[in-house]
Short mmCIF file of C-alpha atoms in Angstrom, two decimals:
data_model
loop_
_atom_site.label_atom_id
_atom_site.label_comp_id
_atom_site.label_asym_id
_atom_site.label_seq_id
_atom_site.Cartn_x
_atom_site.Cartn_y
_atom_site.Cartn_z
CA MET Z 1 73.37 309.21 71.25
CA SER Z 2 74.16 311.98 71.54
CA ILE Z 3 72.11 315.39 71.54
CA PRO Z 4 72.14 317.00 67.39
CA THR Z 5 73.39 320.31 67.06
CA GLU Z 6 71.81 322.10 64.58
CA PRO Z 7 72.55 325.87 63.30
CA ILE Z 8 69.97 328.01 62.22
CA GLY Z 9 70.98 329.59 58.64
CA SER Z 10 72.94 332.86 58.65
CA ILE Z 11 76.06 333.75 59.10
CA PRO Z 12 77.54 337.15 58.79
CA ARG Z 13 78.71 338.60 55.49
CA PRO Z 14 82.55 338.71 55.18
CA ARG Z 15 83.42 342.34 55.14
CA SER Z 16 84.77 342.43 51.47
CA LEU Z 17 80.69 340.93 50.49
CA GLN Z 18 79.67 343.64 52.72
CA ALA Z 19 81.43 345.96 51.01
CA ALA Z 20 80.72 344.35 47.96
CA LEU Z 21 77.14 344.55 47.77
CA VAL Z 22 77.13 348.30 49.01
CA GLU Z 23 79.47 348.29 45.16
CA TYR Z 24 76.93 346.66 43.45
CA ALA Z 25 73.44 348.39 44.69
CA GLN Z 26 75.33 351.50 43.33
CA GLY Z 27 75.98 350.38 40.12
CA ARG Z 28 79.72 349.62 40.65
CA LEU Z 29 80.24 346.23 40.63
CA SER Z 30 79.54 343.53 37.97
CA ASP Z 31 76.79 340.63 38.68
CA GLU Z 32 79.27 338.26 38.29
CA GLU Z 33 82.11 339.44 40.33
CA LEU Z 34 79.07 339.54 43.31
CA SER Z 35 78.52 335.71 42.46
CA ARG Z 36 82.65 335.65 42.74
CA LEU Z 37 82.54 336.52 46.07
CA GLN Z 38 79.66 335.16 47.81
CA GLU Z 39 80.35 331.62 46.65
CA GLN Z 40 83.92 332.15 47.62
CA ALA Z 41 81.65 333.57 51.13
CA THR Z 42 79.68 330.77 51.23
CA ALA Z 43 83.07 327.88 50.47
CA ASP Z 44 85.00 329.86 53.68
CA THR Z 45 82.07 329.29 55.85
CA LEU Z 46 81.39 325.83 55.09
CA SER Z 47 84.60 325.39 56.26
CA ARG Z 48 85.29 327.32 59.11
CA LEU Z 49 82.19 324.94 60.57
CA GLU Z 50 83.62 321.92 59.88
CA THR Z 51 86.75 323.27 61.66
CA LEU Z 52 84.85 323.86 64.69
CA GLY Z 53 83.33 320.16 64.92
CA CYS Z 54 79.88 320.52 62.97
CA ALA Z 55 77.68 317.70 61.92
CA VAL Z 56 75.23 319.09 59.88
CA LEU Z 57 76.76 322.41 57.63
CA VAL Z 58 74.41 325.94 56.79
CA ASP Z 59 76.40 328.09 53.76
CA GLY Z 60 75.70 331.27 55.82
CA GLU Z 61 72.97 332.95 53.23
CA GLN Z 62 75.80 334.52 51.99
CA ALA Z 63 73.86 334.83 48.78
CA LYS Z 64 70.30 336.52 50.31
CA PRO Z 65 69.97 339.13 50.00
CA SER Z 66 67.60 337.83 53.47
CA PHE Z 67 66.11 335.16 54.56
CA ALA Z 68 62.51 336.13 53.89
CA THR Z 69 62.76 338.15 49.84
CA TYR Z 70 64.79 336.41 48.20
CA PRO Z 71 62.26 334.17 46.36
CA LEU Z 72 61.15 338.04 44.97
CA SER Z 73 64.37 338.62 43.89
CA GLY Z 74 63.38 339.97 40.16
CA LEU Z 75 59.94 340.24 40.05
CA THR Z 76 58.90 343.60 38.39
CA THR Z 77 55.15 342.84 39.75
CA LEU Z 78 56.23 344.90 43.93
CA ASP Z 79 56.21 347.71 45.57
CA PRO Z 80 58.38 348.72 48.31
CA ASP Z 81 55.43 350.90 50.68
CA GLY Z 82 54.63 346.87 51.49
CA ALA Z 83 53.97 345.37 56.26
CA VAL Z 84 56.39 347.14 58.20
CA ILE Z 85 57.64 345.34 60.64
CA PRO Z 86 59.07 347.53 63.88
CA PHE Z 87 61.88 346.57 66.37
CA ALA Z 88 62.16 347.36 69.70
CA ASP Z 89 65.39 350.00 69.51
CA GLY Z 90 63.10 351.49 66.94
CA HIS Z 91 64.09 350.82 63.52
CA THR Z 92 62.46 348.42 60.75
CA ARG Z 93 62.03 346.75 58.11
CA GLN Z 94 59.38 347.07 55.08
CA LEU Z 95 58.40 344.30 52.79
CA PRO Z 96 57.11 345.17 49.86
CA ARG Z 97 53.98 345.15 47.65
CA LEU Z 98 52.15 343.08 45.77
CA THR Z 99 50.01 344.56 42.96
CA ALA Z 100 49.35 341.92 40.48
CA GLY Z 101 49.02 338.41 39.84
CA PRO Z 102 50.02 335.43 38.97
CA PHE Z 103 52.49 334.69 41.85
CA ARG Z 104 55.83 332.99 41.35
CA TYR Z 105 59.54 332.47 42.55
CA GLN Z 106 61.94 333.54 40.72
CA VAL Z 107 64.98 332.08 43.02
CA ARG Z 108 64.27 328.95 44.88
CA ALA Z 109 66.44 327.61 47.69
CA GLU Z 110 67.75 324.94 46.82
CA THR Z 111 70.29 326.95 44.03
CA TYR Z 112 71.70 327.87 47.62
CA LEU Z 113 72.02 324.84 48.20
CA ARG Z 114 73.58 322.92 45.57
CA ASP Z 115 76.15 325.95 45.32
CA ALA Z 116 76.83 324.85 48.48
CA ARG Z 117 76.80 320.93 48.94
CA ARG Z 118 79.79 322.16 45.29
CA HIS Z 119 82.07 322.67 49.02
CA THR Z 120 81.45 320.08 50.92
CA ALA Z 121 80.54 316.29 51.44
CA ARG Z 122 78.89 317.07 55.13
CA PRO Z 123 75.33 317.42 56.01
CA VAL Z 124 74.07 320.22 54.85
CA LYS Z 125 70.72 322.08 56.39
CA GLN Z 126 68.32 324.43 54.37
CA ALA Z 127 66.09 326.68 55.04
CA VAL Z 128 63.26 328.28 53.18
CA ILE Z 129 61.03 331.25 54.28
CA ALA Z 130 57.64 330.62 55.56
CA PRO Z 131 54.49 330.71 52.91
CA SER Z 132 53.30 332.59 56.21
CA ALA Z 133 55.39 335.51 55.49
CA LEU Z 134 55.09 335.98 52.12
CA SER Z 135 50.99 335.99 52.02
CA LEU Z 136 51.88 339.32 54.17
CA LEU Z 137 53.10 340.70 50.45
CA TYR Z 138 49.77 340.55 49.03
CA PRO Z 139 47.79 344.18 49.78
CA SER Z 140 44.83 345.05 52.15
CA GLU Z 141 43.08 345.87 49.41
CA SER Z 142 41.98 343.27 46.34
CA ILE Z 143 44.59 343.61 43.14
CA ASP Z 144 42.56 343.62 40.69
CA GLY Z 145 41.93 340.20 38.81
CA TYR Z 146 44.06 339.15 40.73
CA SER Z 147 42.09 338.19 44.16
CA ARG Z 148 43.51 336.89 47.84
CA GLU Z 149 42.44 332.96 48.04
CA VAL Z 150 43.67 332.81 44.00
CA PHE Z 151 47.87 334.51 45.39
CA LEU Z 152 47.54 331.90 48.91
CA ARG Z 153 46.70 329.12 46.15
CA ASP Z 154 49.92 330.21 43.93
CA LEU Z 155 51.83 331.12 46.92
CA ALA Z 156 51.28 327.70 48.46
CA ASP Z 157 51.96 325.93 45.14
CA GLU Z 158 55.21 327.93 45.61
CA ALA Z 159 56.39 327.11 48.66
CA GLU Z 160 55.34 322.88 48.00
CA GLY Z 161 57.86 323.97 44.73
CA ASP Z 162 59.92 326.13 46.54
CA ILE Z 163 61.23 322.15 49.36
CA ARG Z 164 60.75 320.09 47.40
CA GLY Z 165 63.25 321.21 45.43
CA CYS Z 166 65.64 321.34 48.68
CA LEU Z 167 64.11 318.13 49.45
CA GLU Z 168 65.79 316.30 45.64
CA ALA Z 169 68.70 318.29 45.88
CA GLY Z 170 69.87 316.55 48.82
CA ALA Z 171 68.67 318.42 52.05
CA TYR Z 172 69.60 317.13 55.18
CA ARG Z 173 66.85 319.16 56.28
CA VAL Z 174 65.04 321.59 55.29
CA GLN Z 175 63.81 324.85 57.72
CA LEU Z 176 60.77 327.13 57.20
CA ASP Z 177 62.03 330.63 58.94
CA PHE Z 178 58.70 331.52 60.75
CA THR Z 179 59.26 334.45 63.09
CA GLU Z 180 56.20 336.64 61.92
CA GLY Z 181 54.52 333.69 64.06
CA ARG Z 182 54.95 335.89 67.47
CA LEU Z 183 54.87 338.55 65.72
CA SER Z 184 51.91 338.28 64.58
CA LEU Z 185 50.08 337.80 68.29
CA LYS Z 186 51.90 341.37 69.05
CA LEU Z 187 49.80 342.38 66.36
CA ASP Z 188 46.94 339.78 66.48
CA PRO Z 189 46.32 339.07 69.99
CA SER Z 190 43.18 336.99 69.05
CA GLY Z 191 45.84 334.76 67.48
CA SER Z 192 43.22 335.37 64.18
CA VAL Z 193 45.85 335.56 62.20
CA LEU Z 194 48.52 332.96 64.06
CA ASP Z 195 45.93 330.41 62.90
CA ASP Z 196 45.34 331.67 59.58
CA PHE Z 197 48.96 331.53 59.30
CA ILE Z 198 49.27 327.99 60.91
CA ALA Z 199 46.82 326.27 58.63
CA LEU Z 200 48.46 328.02 55.45
CA ASN Z 201 52.36 326.83 56.84
CA ASN Z 202 49.97 323.06 57.07
CA GLU Z 203 48.10 323.58 53.38
CA VAL Z 204 51.72 322.91 52.63
CA LEU Z 205 52.49 320.79 54.88
CA GLY Z 206 50.15 318.85 54.38
CA ARG Z 207 51.23 317.53 50.71
CA PHE Z 208 54.21 316.21 52.00
CA GLY Z 209 54.90 312.00 53.38
CA GLU Z 210 55.40 310.79 56.72
CA ASP Z 211 59.12 310.47 55.80
CA GLU Z 212 59.29 313.67 54.34
CA GLN Z 213 58.26 315.58 57.60
CA ALA Z 214 60.92 314.04 59.26
CA ARG Z 215 63.41 316.23 57.21
CA LEU Z 216 61.17 319.32 57.40
CA GLY Z 217 61.40 321.17 61.09
CA VAL Z 218 60.19 325.11 61.19
CA HIS Z 219 61.82 327.65 63.23
CA THR Z 220 60.22 330.36 66.04
CA CYS Z 221 62.02 333.28 67.13
CA PRO Z 222 61.12 336.93 68.62
CA GLY Z 223 62.67 337.78 64.68
CA GLY Z 224 66.52 339.45 65.21
CA ASP Z 225 68.37 342.41 63.76
CA GLN Z 226 70.82 344.97 63.92
CA ASP Z 227 70.77 343.76 67.87
CA SER Z 228 67.17 344.63 68.47
CA THR Z 229 63.88 341.72 68.21
CA HIS Z 230 60.44 342.73 67.34
CA SER Z 231 58.17 340.44 69.83
CA LEU Z 232 60.75 339.17 72.66
CA ASP Z 233 57.42 340.89 75.12
CA THR Z 234 54.77 338.04 73.30
CA ASP Z 235 54.14 335.61 75.67
CA TYR Z 236 55.28 332.54 74.01
CA ALA Z 237 52.86 330.57 76.03
CA ASP Z 238 50.10 332.37 73.35
CA LEU Z 239 52.23 330.92 70.38
CA LEU Z 240 54.09 327.21 71.32
CA PRO Z 241 50.39 325.29 71.77
CA LYS Z 242 49.32 326.64 67.82
CA LEU Z 243 53.06 325.81 66.74
CA PHE Z 244 53.84 322.33 67.63
CA ARG Z 245 50.19 321.95 65.26
CA LEU Z 246 53.09 322.24 62.46
CA LYS Z 247 53.03 318.86 60.44
CA VAL Z 248 57.11 318.56 61.05
CA GLY Z 249 59.82 315.89 63.04
CA ASN Z 250 61.26 318.92 63.92
CA PHE Z 251 60.78 321.90 66.03
CA TYR Z 252 63.93 325.79 66.69
CA VAL Z 253 62.66 327.67 69.35
CA GLN Z 254 64.38 330.26 70.35
CA LEU Z 255 64.90 330.16 74.06
CA ALA Z 256 68.82 331.65 75.82
CA SER Z 257 67.85 334.91 75.08
CA GLU Z 258 64.24 334.28 77.51
CA PRO Z 259 64.15 335.81 80.39
CA ASP Z 260 62.43 333.28 82.03
CA PRO Z 261 63.54 329.73 80.28
CA GLU Z 262 62.64 327.32 82.12
CA ARG Z 263 58.69 328.12 82.57
CA VAL Z 264 58.52 327.63 77.89
CA LEU Z 265 60.64 324.36 78.66
CA SER Z 266 57.37 323.46 80.89
CA ILE Z 267 55.30 324.54 78.15
CA ILE Z 268 57.30 322.48 75.89
CA SER Z 269 57.27 319.49 77.71
CA LYS Z 270 53.23 319.89 77.29
CA GLN Z 271 53.25 320.12 73.81
CA LEU Z 272 55.20 317.22 73.21
CA ARG Z 273 54.57 313.63 71.02
CA PRO Z 274 56.44 310.77 69.78
CA GLY Z 275 58.61 311.19 66.23
CA ILE Z 276 59.21 315.27 66.79
CA ARG Z 277 62.47 316.98 68.10
CA VAL Z 278 62.72 319.68 69.82
CA PHE Z 279 65.79 322.13 69.91
CA VAL Z 280 66.46 324.43 72.18
CA GLY Z 281 68.52 327.24 71.23
CA VAL Z 282 71.49 328.23 73.91
CA THR Z 283 72.76 330.85 72.71
CA ASP Z 284 72.68 334.51 72.32
CA PRO Z 285 73.01 336.03 68.51
CA ILE Z 286 72.12 339.11 69.41
CA SER Z 287 74.05 339.17 72.66
CA THR Z 288 77.40 340.41 72.26
CA SER Z 289 79.18 338.34 74.53
CA VAL Z 290 80.66 335.18 74.36
CA GLU Z 291 78.90 331.88 75.42
CA THR Z 292 80.98 328.99 77.31
CA ALA Z 293 81.11 325.81 76.76
CA GLU Z 294 80.43 325.40 80.02
CA GLU Z 295 76.76 327.92 80.31
CA VAL Z 296 75.28 325.91 77.23
CA ARG Z 297 76.31 322.65 79.65
CA ASP Z 298 73.78 324.19 81.92
CA ARG Z 299 71.68 325.16 78.99
CA VAL Z 300 71.38 322.16 77.78
CA LEU Z 301 70.44 320.21 81.43
CA LEU Z 302 68.19 322.47 81.88
CA ALA Z 303 66.90 321.52 79.09
CA ALA Z 304 66.97 317.75 79.56
CA ARG Z 305 64.86 318.06 82.56
CA TYR Z 306 61.79 319.25 80.92
CA ILE Z 307 62.56 316.82 76.79
CA PRO Z 308 63.15 313.61 76.55
CA VAL Z 309 66.96 313.57 75.29
CA ASP Z 310 65.85 310.86 72.60
CA GLN Z 311 63.83 314.19 71.82
CA LEU Z 312 66.60 316.74 72.38
CA GLY Z 313 68.15 318.86 69.89
CA THR Z 314 69.86 322.07 70.24
CA CYS Z 315 70.45 325.09 68.17
CA ASP Z 316 70.89 329.16 68.40
CA ASP Z 317 68.21 330.86 69.27
CA CYS Z 318 67.97 333.16 65.68
CA GLY Z 319 70.43 333.25 62.47
CA PHE Z 320 73.71 335.30 63.19
CA SER Z 321 72.25 338.31 60.30
CA PRO Z 322 69.15 337.62 58.42
CA PHE Z 323 69.38 340.66 56.68
CA ALA Z 324 72.37 341.18 54.34
CA ASP Z 325 73.28 344.73 55.01
CA ASP Z 326 73.40 344.10 59.13
CA SER Z 327 77.13 344.42 60.52
CA SER Z 328 75.42 344.48 64.00
CA THR Z 329 77.48 341.24 65.18
CA SER Z 330 80.90 340.42 63.48
CA ARG Z 331 82.22 337.08 61.97
CA ASP Z 332 84.18 335.79 64.16
CA LEU Z 333 81.79 336.62 67.24
CA ALA Z 334 78.89 334.37 65.58
CA PHE Z 335 81.76 331.54 64.81
CA ALA Z 336 83.06 331.33 68.45
CA LYS Z 337 79.80 331.27 69.63
CA ILE Z 338 79.30 328.20 67.01
CA GLU Z 339 81.88 326.54 68.21
CA ALA Z 340 80.61 327.12 72.26
CA ARG Z 341 76.90 325.44 71.38
CA VAL Z 342 79.43 322.17 69.50
CA ARG Z 343 81.12 322.09 72.72
CA GLY Z 344 78.73 322.68 74.96
CA THR Z 345 76.04 320.52 73.62
CA SER Z 346 79.30 317.56 73.91
CA LEU Z 347 79.54 318.61 77.05
CA ALA Z 348 76.09 318.13 78.05
CA SER Z 349 75.42 314.66 76.80
CA GLN Z 350 78.48 313.57 78.52
CA ALA Z 351 77.06 314.69 81.95
CA LEU Z 352 74.24 312.42 80.96
CA GLY Z 353 76.01 309.60 80.17
CA LEU Z 354 74.86 309.74 76.49
#
């Protein structure tokens, strides 16, 4: 036995692809040419991860517009003035606003997975957006002829289809990105919004059997965009007990960038139940310094004091470029951090006699 390690999702796009996205947005590049460049970037990402010794691969989200909005590509019933997500450095991201129903995914994550699996024989993990994030598309005022209740039923059905499609397409793991969980406590300290998010996500997750839930996971972090976060100042103690109610077998918890990781590990230890695995973040994607393998090893050994090794895994704190236009982290820096995670986790396994 050794401690498993997995990536979270996004990896910075090559400069050529970033430039192509600008050209495409300005109408100077065809769909076919953009797709060709995205496929090249996906193949290169998978190849580099294999070279680094990663046992589980991701496509780096090279073809996604963002980790959150991929299901909306081509949806015409949207206005741009939706929910605003403020980051600590002052910049914001804004979701679109739904203007009419019925709500349907235009793109499902299984399409990215099937494309990736053409380029590798190794296990591939697929990230999907949690339905709780997409619930923010519905405006505060009601949409004529399309109530919030009906929207949430449609959303749950679509999210189930997104996850199930990935499982059927052979995903090694399907990971729900749930960055809005911690953010919700910043916007609503009462926890009411978080309770609604957990209930909606569990409505979807409860549709899967025990064996399927063992292949599902959820990722939590305080956001990571342009080297900034949206909710790092929100106490994990208010989130984690509710997070661990989610009906999945795997939890991916940002930890490397926490000011007091040992306190967080103590909280996690009280939430453990049989049959789950907790992947702790051991590299910080928004830091410009590369962790050494020894630093990663020591972080893993600290975690092993609180989490039994048969329930422990490692990951990066977050994706390295969740939005396609984020160029704050270089591609080479991201792969260097991933290499440190893989090597450091192996050193920790050796130190623990695994």
